Amino acid sequence: MPTPITKKGYEALQAELDRLRKVERAKNIEAIAEARAHGDLSENAEYDAAKERQGFIESRIVELQAKLADARIIEITGRTTETVVFGATVSVIEQESQAKKHYTLVGQDEADMKFNKISVQSPVGRALIGKRVGDFVEVKTPAKVVEYEVVEIKFEEL
């Protein structure tokens, strides 16, 4: 099943893949060659670290290739809808504290709470999908059940 992602999120994953392939891989090959030049590999910490880094780089490349192959870009520019869908920025009021919060629903790889971007697969994201302005949503957290009221749905450039 395709994984939803914004165009900006897709481009960020592609940029990371390109950087790993073209820059990081080449730097690491040089680090391995330099460590080999120091002689005995059995007690060479630099060589071990470079080989470990090589394994990380190669596994991350494979992971990014799989994510990009599975990704389905969802265009959100100019979108309007009365229900919460992928890419929407949703304003909610937490019923207990009456605090207003804003969440943008994005793909799992784009989620970043510093910027109020939550995954559509998160508990809050799943609860909000399909809701309309005026709807109430209950989200079960480990500590308690939080109730939100949806007060606005909009689409912003991500």
mmCIF file of C-alpha atoms in Angstrom:
data_model
loop_
_atom_site.group_PDB
_atom_site.id
_atom_site.type_symbol
_atom_site.label_atom_id
_atom_site.label_comp_id
_atom_site.label_asym_id
_atom_site.label_seq_id
_atom_site.Cartn_x
_atom_site.Cartn_y
_atom_site.Cartn_z
ATOM 1 C CA MET A 1 0.000 0.000 0.000
ATOM 2 C CA PRO A 2 1.460 3.394 -0.967
ATOM 3 C CA THR A 3 2.606 5.710 1.806
ATOM 4 C CA PRO A 4 1.237 9.270 1.595
ATOM 5 C CA ILE A 5 3.796 12.058 1.571
ATOM 6 C CA THR A 6 3.842 15.734 0.655
ATOM 7 C CA LYS A 7 5.895 16.915 -2.295
ATOM 8 C CA LYS A 8 8.259 18.726 0.079
ATOM 9 C CA GLY A 9 8.652 15.561 2.186
ATOM 10 C CA TYR A 10 9.401 13.497 -0.914
ATOM 11 C CA GLU A 11 12.000 16.027 -2.051
ATOM 12 C CA ALA A 12 13.652 15.978 1.395
ATOM 13 C CA LEU A 13 13.969 12.175 1.312
ATOM 14 C CA GLN A 14 15.331 12.346 -2.244
ATOM 15 C CA ALA A 15 17.861 15.016 -1.213
ATOM 16 C CA GLU A 16 19.040 12.853 1.699
ATOM 17 C CA LEU A 17 19.403 9.858 -0.619
ATOM 18 C CA ASP A 18 21.410 11.914 -3.134
ATOM 19 C CA ARG A 19 23.664 13.285 -0.371
ATOM 20 C CA LEU A 20 24.323 9.799 1.002
ATOM 21 C CA ARG A 21 25.102 8.405 -2.446
ATOM 22 C CA LYS A 22 27.217 11.261 -3.778
ATOM 23 C CA VAL A 23 28.854 12.820 -0.710
ATOM 24 C CA GLU A 24 28.760 10.594 2.360
ATOM 25 C CA ARG A 25 29.604 7.364 0.541
ATOM 26 C CA ALA A 26 32.645 8.971 -1.129
ATOM 27 C CA LYS A 27 33.848 10.530 2.151
ATOM 28 C CA ASN A 28 33.547 7.212 3.904
ATOM 29 C CA ILE A 29 35.484 5.375 1.185
ATOM 30 C CA GLU A 30 38.307 7.892 1.714
ATOM 31 C CA ALA A 31 38.139 7.345 5.498
ATOM 32 C CA ILE A 32 38.421 3.573 5.017
ATOM 33 C CA ALA A 33 41.399 3.978 2.672
ATOM 34 C CA GLU A 34 43.118 6.335 5.102
ATOM 35 C CA ALA A 35 42.515 3.965 8.031
ATOM 36 C CA ARG A 36 43.907 1.046 6.007
ATOM 37 C CA ALA A 37 47.061 3.036 5.356
ATOM 38 C CA HIS A 38 47.738 3.079 9.101
ATOM 39 C CA GLY A 39 48.580 -0.611 9.021
ATOM 40 C CA ASP A 40 47.272 -3.410 11.263
ATOM 41 C CA LEU A 41 43.491 -3.572 10.788
ATOM 42 C CA SER A 42 42.863 -5.865 13.748
ATOM 43 C CA GLU A 43 43.468 -3.054 16.273
ATOM 44 C CA ASN A 44 42.557 -0.081 14.124
ATOM 45 C CA ALA A 45 39.645 1.842 15.717
ATOM 46 C CA GLU A 46 39.459 4.304 12.813
ATOM 47 C CA TYR A 47 39.005 1.445 10.355
ATOM 48 C CA ASP A 48 36.316 -0.183 12.523
ATOM 49 C CA ALA A 49 34.458 3.126 12.843
ATOM 50 C CA ALA A 50 34.638 3.783 9.087
ATOM 51 C CA LYS A 51 33.381 0.266 8.283
ATOM 52 C CA GLU A 52 30.530 0.714 10.772
ATOM 53 C CA ARG A 53 29.669 4.071 9.186
ATOM 54 C CA GLN A 54 29.714 2.393 5.762
ATOM 55 C CA GLY A 55 27.160 -0.144 6.988
ATOM 56 C CA PHE A 56 24.946 2.643 8.305
ATOM 57 C CA ILE A 57 25.158 4.601 5.041
ATOM 58 C CA GLU A 58 24.364 1.572 2.896
ATOM 59 C CA SER A 59 21.415 0.494 5.056
ATOM 60 C CA ARG A 60 20.014 4.053 5.083
ATOM 61 C CA ILE A 61 20.304 4.198 1.278
ATOM 62 C CA VAL A 62 18.317 0.957 0.983
ATOM 63 C CA GLU A 63 15.730 2.257 3.473
ATOM 64 C CA LEU A 64 15.318 5.572 1.602
ATOM 65 C CA GLN A 65 15.028 3.813 -1.764
ATOM 66 C CA ALA A 66 12.235 1.632 -0.368
ATOM 67 C CA LYS A 67 10.419 4.616 1.147
ATOM 68 C CA LEU A 68 10.637 6.596 -2.089
ATOM 69 C CA ALA A 69 9.474 3.628 -4.145
ATOM 70 C CA ASP A 70 6.499 3.222 -1.800
ATOM 71 C CA ALA A 71 5.688 6.934 -1.556
ATOM 72 C CA ARG A 72 2.625 8.510 -3.101
ATOM 73 C CA ILE A 73 2.844 12.296 -3.345
ATOM 74 C CA ILE A 74 -0.389 13.956 -2.254
ATOM 75 C CA GLU A 75 -0.751 17.434 -3.724
ATOM 76 C CA ILE A 76 -2.332 19.800 -1.233
ATOM 77 C CA THR A 77 -1.865 23.205 -2.858
ATOM 78 C CA GLY A 78 -5.208 24.876 -3.524
ATOM 79 C CA ARG A 79 -7.170 22.069 -1.919
ATOM 80 C CA THR A 80 -10.437 22.699 -0.121
ATOM 81 C CA THR A 81 -12.578 20.265 1.771
ATOM 82 C CA GLU A 82 -14.998 20.225 4.662
ATOM 83 C CA THR A 83 -13.390 17.168 6.239
ATOM 84 C CA VAL A 84 -9.940 16.563 7.668
ATOM 85 C CA VAL A 85 -7.702 14.785 5.156
ATOM 86 C CA PHE A 86 -3.973 14.285 4.621
ATOM 87 C CA GLY A 87 -2.176 17.639 4.373
ATOM 88 C CA ALA A 88 -4.815 19.632 6.258
ATOM 89 C CA THR A 89 -3.882 22.016 9.016
ATOM 90 C CA VAL A 90 -6.457 21.479 11.732
ATOM 91 C CA SER A 91 -7.158 23.858 14.603
ATOM 92 C CA VAL A 92 -8.596 22.168 17.656
ATOM 93 C CA ILE A 93 -9.527 23.197 21.178
ATOM 94 C CA GLU A 94 -8.634 20.797 23.948
ATOM 95 C CA GLN A 95 -11.829 20.609 25.984
ATOM 96 C CA GLU A 96 -10.283 20.271 29.448
ATOM 97 C CA SER A 97 -7.792 23.150 29.244
ATOM 98 C CA GLN A 98 -9.500 25.133 26.466
ATOM 99 C CA ALA A 99 -6.070 25.426 24.821
ATOM 100 C CA LYS A 100 -6.116 25.963 21.064
ATOM 101 C CA LYS A 101 -3.711 23.800 19.088
ATOM 102 C CA HIS A 102 -2.864 23.522 15.407
ATOM 103 C CA TYR A 103 -1.738 20.296 13.738
ATOM 104 C CA THR A 104 -0.763 19.628 10.147
ATOM 105 C CA LEU A 105 -1.343 16.018 9.089
ATOM 106 C CA VAL A 106 1.637 14.683 7.142
ATOM 107 C CA GLY A 107 3.342 11.400 6.329
ATOM 108 C CA GLN A 108 5.195 9.433 8.975
ATOM 109 C CA ASP A 109 8.641 10.541 7.758
ATOM 110 C CA GLU A 110 7.644 14.210 7.846
ATOM 111 C CA ALA A 111 6.190 14.331 11.361
ATOM 112 C CA ASP A 112 7.885 16.927 13.557
ATOM 113 C CA MET A 113 6.211 18.198 16.717
ATOM 114 C CA LYS A 114 8.483 21.280 16.773
ATOM 115 C CA PHE A 115 6.506 22.454 13.744
ATOM 116 C CA ASN A 116 3.160 20.895 14.824
ATOM 117 C CA LYS A 117 3.368 18.331 12.033
ATOM 118 C CA ILE A 118 1.861 15.015 13.100
ATOM 119 C CA SER A 119 1.663 11.741 11.254
ATOM 120 C CA VAL A 120 -1.705 10.694 9.872
ATOM 121 C CA GLN A 121 -0.866 7.361 11.495
ATOM 122 C CA SER A 122 -0.492 8.865 14.994
ATOM 123 C CA PRO A 123 -3.376 8.496 17.461
ATOM 124 C CA VAL A 124 -4.357 12.165 17.074
ATOM 125 C CA GLY A 125 -3.950 12.023 13.292
ATOM 126 C CA ARG A 126 -6.099 8.901 12.966
ATOM 127 C CA ALA A 127 -8.762 10.411 15.212
ATOM 128 C CA LEU A 128 -8.926 13.645 13.181
ATOM 129 C CA ILE A 129 -9.201 12.068 9.709
ATOM 130 C CA GLY A 130 -12.711 12.494 8.313
ATOM 131 C CA LYS A 131 -13.876 14.949 10.977
ATOM 132 C CA ARG A 132 -15.582 18.275 10.215
ATOM 133 C CA VAL A 133 -15.599 21.664 11.918
ATOM 134 C CA GLY A 134 -17.676 21.333 15.072
ATOM 135 C CA ASP A 135 -16.956 17.618 15.533
ATOM 136 C CA PHE A 136 -15.534 16.334 18.795
ATOM 137 C CA VAL A 137 -12.680 13.837 18.841
ATOM 138 C CA GLU A 138 -11.526 11.597 21.676
ATOM 139 C CA VAL A 139 -7.904 10.495 21.723
ATOM 140 C CA LYS A 140 -6.738 7.842 24.151
ATOM 141 C CA THR A 141 -3.312 8.581 25.577
ATOM 142 C CA PRO A 142 -1.428 6.446 28.106
ATOM 143 C CA ALA A 143 -2.385 8.886 30.871
ATOM 144 C CA LYS A 144 -5.971 9.817 29.970
ATOM 145 C CA VAL A 145 -8.536 10.392 27.262
ATOM 146 C CA VAL A 146 -8.200 13.828 25.660
ATOM 147 C CA GLU A 147 -11.168 15.416 23.917
ATOM 148 C CA TYR A 148 -10.745 17.987 21.158
ATOM 149 C CA GLU A 149 -13.217 20.082 19.197
ATOM 150 C CA VAL A 150 -12.339 20.734 15.546
ATOM 151 C CA VAL A 151 -12.655 24.496 14.971
ATOM 152 C CA GLU A 152 -10.910 25.049 11.612
ATOM 153 C CA ILE A 153 -9.622 23.098 8.627
ATOM 154 C CA LYS A 154 -7.324 24.747 6.098
ATOM 155 C CA PHE A 155 -4.579 23.927 3.652
ATOM 156 C CA GLU A 156 -1.283 25.751 3.764
ATOM 157 C CA GLU A 157 1.810 25.528 1.625
ATOM 158 C CA LEU A 158 4.132 23.039 3.338
#
